[in-house]
CSV table of C-alpha atoms in Angstrom, one decimal:
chain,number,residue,atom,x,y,z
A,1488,UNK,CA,82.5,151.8,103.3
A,1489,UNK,CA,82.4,149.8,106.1
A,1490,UNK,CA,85.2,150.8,108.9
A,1491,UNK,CA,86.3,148.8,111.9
A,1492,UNK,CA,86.8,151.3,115.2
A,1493,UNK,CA,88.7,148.9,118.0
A,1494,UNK,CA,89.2,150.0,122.2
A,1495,UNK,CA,90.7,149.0,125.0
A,1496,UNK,CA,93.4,148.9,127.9
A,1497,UNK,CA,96.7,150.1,126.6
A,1498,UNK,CA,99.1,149.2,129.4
A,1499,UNK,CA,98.7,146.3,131.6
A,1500,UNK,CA,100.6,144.5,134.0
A,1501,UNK,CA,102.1,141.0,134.1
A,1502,UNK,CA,99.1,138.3,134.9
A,1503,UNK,CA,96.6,140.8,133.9
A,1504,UNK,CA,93.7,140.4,131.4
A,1505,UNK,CA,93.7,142.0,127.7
A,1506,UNK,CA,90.9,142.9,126.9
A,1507,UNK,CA,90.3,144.4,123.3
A,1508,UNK,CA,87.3,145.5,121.8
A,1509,UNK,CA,86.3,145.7,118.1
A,1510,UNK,CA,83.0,147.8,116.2
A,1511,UNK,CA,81.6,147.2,112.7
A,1512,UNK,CA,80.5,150.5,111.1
A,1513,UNK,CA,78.3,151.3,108.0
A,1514,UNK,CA,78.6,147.5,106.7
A,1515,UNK,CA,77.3,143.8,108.0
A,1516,UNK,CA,78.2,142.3,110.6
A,1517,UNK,CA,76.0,139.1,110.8
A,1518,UNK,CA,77.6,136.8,107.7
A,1519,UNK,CA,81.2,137.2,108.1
A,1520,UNK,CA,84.3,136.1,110.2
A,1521,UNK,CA,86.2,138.4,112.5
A,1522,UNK,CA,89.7,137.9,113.5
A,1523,UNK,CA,92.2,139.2,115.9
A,1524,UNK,CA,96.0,139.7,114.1
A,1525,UNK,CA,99.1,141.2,116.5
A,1526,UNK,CA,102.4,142.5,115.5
A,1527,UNK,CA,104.9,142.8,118.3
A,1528,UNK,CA,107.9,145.3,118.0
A,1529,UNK,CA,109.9,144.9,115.1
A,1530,UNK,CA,108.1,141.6,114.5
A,1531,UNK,CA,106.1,140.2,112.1
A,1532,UNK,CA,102.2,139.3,111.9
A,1533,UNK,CA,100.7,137.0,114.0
A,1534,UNK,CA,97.4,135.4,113.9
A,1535,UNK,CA,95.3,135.2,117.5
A,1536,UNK,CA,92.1,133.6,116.6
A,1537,UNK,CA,88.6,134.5,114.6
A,1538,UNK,CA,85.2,134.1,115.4
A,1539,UNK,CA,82.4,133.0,112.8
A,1540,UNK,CA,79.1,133.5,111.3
A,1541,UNK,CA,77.3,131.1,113.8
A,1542,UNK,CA,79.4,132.4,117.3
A,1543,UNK,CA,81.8,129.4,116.8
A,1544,UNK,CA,85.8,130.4,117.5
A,1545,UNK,CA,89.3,129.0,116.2
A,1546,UNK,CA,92.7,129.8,118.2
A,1547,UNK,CA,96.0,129.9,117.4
A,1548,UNK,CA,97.2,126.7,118.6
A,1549,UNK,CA,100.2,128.4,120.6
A,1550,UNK,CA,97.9,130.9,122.4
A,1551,UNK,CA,94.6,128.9,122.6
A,1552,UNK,CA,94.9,128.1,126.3
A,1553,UNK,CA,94.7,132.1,126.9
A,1554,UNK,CA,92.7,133.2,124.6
A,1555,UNK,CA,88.7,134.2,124.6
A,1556,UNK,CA,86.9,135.9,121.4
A,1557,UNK,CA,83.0,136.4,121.7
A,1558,UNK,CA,80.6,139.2,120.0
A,1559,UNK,CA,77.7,140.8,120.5
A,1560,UNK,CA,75.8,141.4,117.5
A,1561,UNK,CA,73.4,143.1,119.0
A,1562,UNK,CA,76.3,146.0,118.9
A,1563,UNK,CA,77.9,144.6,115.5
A,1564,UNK,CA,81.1,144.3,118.0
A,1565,UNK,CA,83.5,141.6,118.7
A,1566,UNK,CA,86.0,141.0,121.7
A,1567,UNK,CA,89.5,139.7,122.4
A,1568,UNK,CA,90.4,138.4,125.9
A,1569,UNK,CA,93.8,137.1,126.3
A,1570,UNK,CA,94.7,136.3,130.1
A,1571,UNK,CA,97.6,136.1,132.0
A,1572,UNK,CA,99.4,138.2,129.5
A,1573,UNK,CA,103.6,138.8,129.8
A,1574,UNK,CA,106.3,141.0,128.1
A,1575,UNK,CA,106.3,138.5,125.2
A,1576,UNK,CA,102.6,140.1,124.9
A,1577,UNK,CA,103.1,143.6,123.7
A,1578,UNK,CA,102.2,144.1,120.4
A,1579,UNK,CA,100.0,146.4,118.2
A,1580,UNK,CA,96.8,144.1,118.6
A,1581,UNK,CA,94.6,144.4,115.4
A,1582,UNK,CA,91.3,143.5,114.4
A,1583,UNK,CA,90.0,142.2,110.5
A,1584,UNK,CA,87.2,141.0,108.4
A,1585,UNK,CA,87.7,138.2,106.6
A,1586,UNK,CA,86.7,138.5,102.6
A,1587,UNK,CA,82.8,137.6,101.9
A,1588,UNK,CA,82.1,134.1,102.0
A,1589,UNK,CA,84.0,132.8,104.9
A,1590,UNK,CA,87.3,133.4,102.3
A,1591,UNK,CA,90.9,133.0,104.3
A,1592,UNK,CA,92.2,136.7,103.7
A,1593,UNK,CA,91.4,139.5,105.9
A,1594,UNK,CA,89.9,142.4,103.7
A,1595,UNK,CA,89.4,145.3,106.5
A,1596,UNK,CA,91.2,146.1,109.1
A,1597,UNK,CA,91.0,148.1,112.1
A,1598,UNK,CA,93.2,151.0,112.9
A,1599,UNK,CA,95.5,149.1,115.3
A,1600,UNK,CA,95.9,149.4,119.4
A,1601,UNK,CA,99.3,149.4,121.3
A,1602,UNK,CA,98.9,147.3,123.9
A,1603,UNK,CA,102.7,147.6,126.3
A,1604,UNK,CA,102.6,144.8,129.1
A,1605,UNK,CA,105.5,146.5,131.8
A,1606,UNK,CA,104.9,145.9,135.6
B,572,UNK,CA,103.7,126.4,113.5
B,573,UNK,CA,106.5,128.7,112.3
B,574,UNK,CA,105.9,131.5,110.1
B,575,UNK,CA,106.6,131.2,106.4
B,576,UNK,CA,109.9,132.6,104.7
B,577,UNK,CA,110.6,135.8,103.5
B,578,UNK,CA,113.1,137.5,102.2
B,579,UNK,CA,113.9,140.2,104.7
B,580,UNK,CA,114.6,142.7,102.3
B,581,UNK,CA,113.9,143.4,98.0
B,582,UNK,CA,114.9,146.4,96.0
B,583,UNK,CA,114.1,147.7,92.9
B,584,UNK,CA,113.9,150.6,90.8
B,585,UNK,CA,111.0,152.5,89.4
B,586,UNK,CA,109.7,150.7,86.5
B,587,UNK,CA,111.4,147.0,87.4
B,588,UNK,CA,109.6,144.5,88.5
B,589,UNK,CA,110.1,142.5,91.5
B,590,UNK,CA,109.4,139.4,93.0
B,591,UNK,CA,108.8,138.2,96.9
B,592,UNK,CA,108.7,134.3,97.9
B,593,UNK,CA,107.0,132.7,100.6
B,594,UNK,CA,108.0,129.3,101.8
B,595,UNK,CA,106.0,126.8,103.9
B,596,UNK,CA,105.1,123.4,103.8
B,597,UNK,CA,102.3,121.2,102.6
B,598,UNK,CA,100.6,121.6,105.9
B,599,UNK,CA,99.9,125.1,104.5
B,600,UNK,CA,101.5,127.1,101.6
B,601,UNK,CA,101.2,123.2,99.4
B,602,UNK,CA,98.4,122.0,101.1
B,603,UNK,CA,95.5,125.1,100.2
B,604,UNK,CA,95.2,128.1,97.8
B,605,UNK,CA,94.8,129.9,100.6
B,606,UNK,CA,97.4,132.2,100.0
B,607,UNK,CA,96.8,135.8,100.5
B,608,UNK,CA,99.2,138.8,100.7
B,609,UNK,CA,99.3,142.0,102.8
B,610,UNK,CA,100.8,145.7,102.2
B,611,UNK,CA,102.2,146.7,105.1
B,612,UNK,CA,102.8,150.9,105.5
B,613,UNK,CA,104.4,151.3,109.2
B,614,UNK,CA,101.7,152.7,111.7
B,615,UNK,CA,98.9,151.9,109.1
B,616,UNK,CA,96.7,149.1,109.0
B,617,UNK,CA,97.3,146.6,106.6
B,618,UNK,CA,96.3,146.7,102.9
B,619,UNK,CA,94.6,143.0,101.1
B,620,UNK,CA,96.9,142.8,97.8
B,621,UNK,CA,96.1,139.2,96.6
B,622,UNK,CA,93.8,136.5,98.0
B,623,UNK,CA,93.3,133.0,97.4
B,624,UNK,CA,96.7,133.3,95.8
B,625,UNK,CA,96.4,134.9,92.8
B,626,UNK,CA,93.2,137.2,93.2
B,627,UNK,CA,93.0,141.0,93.2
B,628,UNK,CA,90.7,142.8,95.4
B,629,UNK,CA,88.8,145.4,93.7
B,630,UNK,CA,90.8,148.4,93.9
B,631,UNK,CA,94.4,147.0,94.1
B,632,UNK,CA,96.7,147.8,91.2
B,633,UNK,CA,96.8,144.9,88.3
B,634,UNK,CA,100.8,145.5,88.7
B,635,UNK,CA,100.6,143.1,92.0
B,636,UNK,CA,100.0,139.3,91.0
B,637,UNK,CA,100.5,136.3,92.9
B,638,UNK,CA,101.3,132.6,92.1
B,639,UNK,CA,102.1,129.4,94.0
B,640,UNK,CA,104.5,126.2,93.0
B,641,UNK,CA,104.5,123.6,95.6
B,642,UNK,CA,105.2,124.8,99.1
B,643,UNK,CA,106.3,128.4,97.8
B,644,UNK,CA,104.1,130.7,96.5
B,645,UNK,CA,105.3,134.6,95.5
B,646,UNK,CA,104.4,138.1,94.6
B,647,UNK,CA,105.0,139.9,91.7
B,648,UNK,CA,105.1,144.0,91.8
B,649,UNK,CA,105.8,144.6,88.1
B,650,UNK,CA,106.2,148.4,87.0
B,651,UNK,CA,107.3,149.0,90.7
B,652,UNK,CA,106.7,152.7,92.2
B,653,UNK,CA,107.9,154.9,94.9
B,654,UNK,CA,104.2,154.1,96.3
B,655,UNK,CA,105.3,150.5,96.4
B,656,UNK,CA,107.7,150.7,99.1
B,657,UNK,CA,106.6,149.3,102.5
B,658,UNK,CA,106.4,145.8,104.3
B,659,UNK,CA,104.8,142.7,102.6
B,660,UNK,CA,103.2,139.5,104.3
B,661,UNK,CA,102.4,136.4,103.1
B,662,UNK,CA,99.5,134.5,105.0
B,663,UNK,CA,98.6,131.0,104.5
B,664,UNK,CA,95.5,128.6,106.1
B,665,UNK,CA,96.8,125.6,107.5
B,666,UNK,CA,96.2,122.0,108.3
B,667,UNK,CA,95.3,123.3,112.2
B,668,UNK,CA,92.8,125.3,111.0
B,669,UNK,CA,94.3,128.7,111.8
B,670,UNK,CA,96.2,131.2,109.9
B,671,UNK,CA,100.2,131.5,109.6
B,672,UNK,CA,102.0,134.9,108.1
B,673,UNK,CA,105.4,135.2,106.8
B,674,UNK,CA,108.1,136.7,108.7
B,675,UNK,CA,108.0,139.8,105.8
B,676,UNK,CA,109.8,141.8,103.2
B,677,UNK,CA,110.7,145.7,103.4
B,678,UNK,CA,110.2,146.4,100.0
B,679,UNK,CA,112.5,149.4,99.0
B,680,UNK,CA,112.1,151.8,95.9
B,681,UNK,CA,116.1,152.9,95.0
């Protein structure tokens, strides 16, 4: 069953960099698209970005200017940078697997990482 | 792009069937059957329910089904259980080339 384990910085200041780290367990990671997914405080999902098959990335238009995803498949891992991050940042950051074949629904996700931006 | 429309909240009892709308606009929900929906238990990672708008992953109950009419598509929890009762998102591709969700439903079990 493949499982998705995800890292990184939990409390950052205003202007700092995010940066989120996601591994692919007991499945394939060459093949499929990854994607980043937030959900601030009492607010609903948001898409960040995804990464595909061939290294090549897509960005929510509202956060693309900020916004970095890259992998290492050497690792079967995958990354989220998001810079200059504010308040309007903190959210539970997740990361997903899009459904075989490039489909446009996320079929495993990862366990979910607070991230609280407070100077 | 704004997120699609739910309902913020739906109730039923066990056994009833339910239903939960999502509302875009044919620069999504109309424009694609890319519709897919998401069960939602607080402090849990979300759950595939239908994709491609009216596809079950393996493993998810036939009680959930999904269908779209024009810019709205909806879920259907038929034979609804205590089980059932969490958040639900809708997610649509779009015209951008990126993903929108719903703004979500807290389903509740009475």
């Amino acid at each position: 069953q493949v499982q998705l384990q995800q890292w990184g910085a939990g409390l950052l200041k205003p202007s700092e960099t995010l940066s989120l780290t996601c591994a692919v367990y007991d499945g394939s990671f060459s093949g499929y698209y990854w994607s980043w997914v937030r959900q601030p405080p009492g607010k609903g999902l948001e898409w960040i970005g995804e990464i595909n098959p061939s290294g090549g990335t897509g960005y929510n238009p509202s956060l693309r200017s900020r916004v970095t995803i890259s992998r290492n498949t050497s690792k079967n891992q995958f990354s989220l940078e998001l810079s200059s991050v504010t308040a309007a940042d903190t959210a539970v950051y997740y990361c997903a697997r899009h459904c075989s074949g490039g489909r446009k629904a996320f079929d495993i996700w990862g366990q979910g990482t607070m991230v609280t931006v407070s100077s | 792009q704004s997120a699609l429309t739910q309902p913020a909240s739906v109730s039923g009892s066990p056994g009833q069937s339910i239903t939960i709308s999502c509302t875009g606009t044919s620069s999504d929900v109309g424009g694609y059957n890319y519709v897919s929906w998401y069960q939602h238990h607080p402090g849990k990672a979300p759950k595939l329910m239908i994709y491609e708008v009216t596809n079950r992953p393996s493993g998810v109950s036939n009680r959930f089904s999904g269908s779209k009419s024009g810019n709205t598509a909806s879920l259907t929890i038929s034979g609804l259980q205590a089980e059932d009762e969490a958040d639900y998102y809708c997610s649509s591709y779009t015209s951008t080339y990126s993903y929108v969700f719903g703004t979500g439903t807290k389903v509740t079990v009475l």
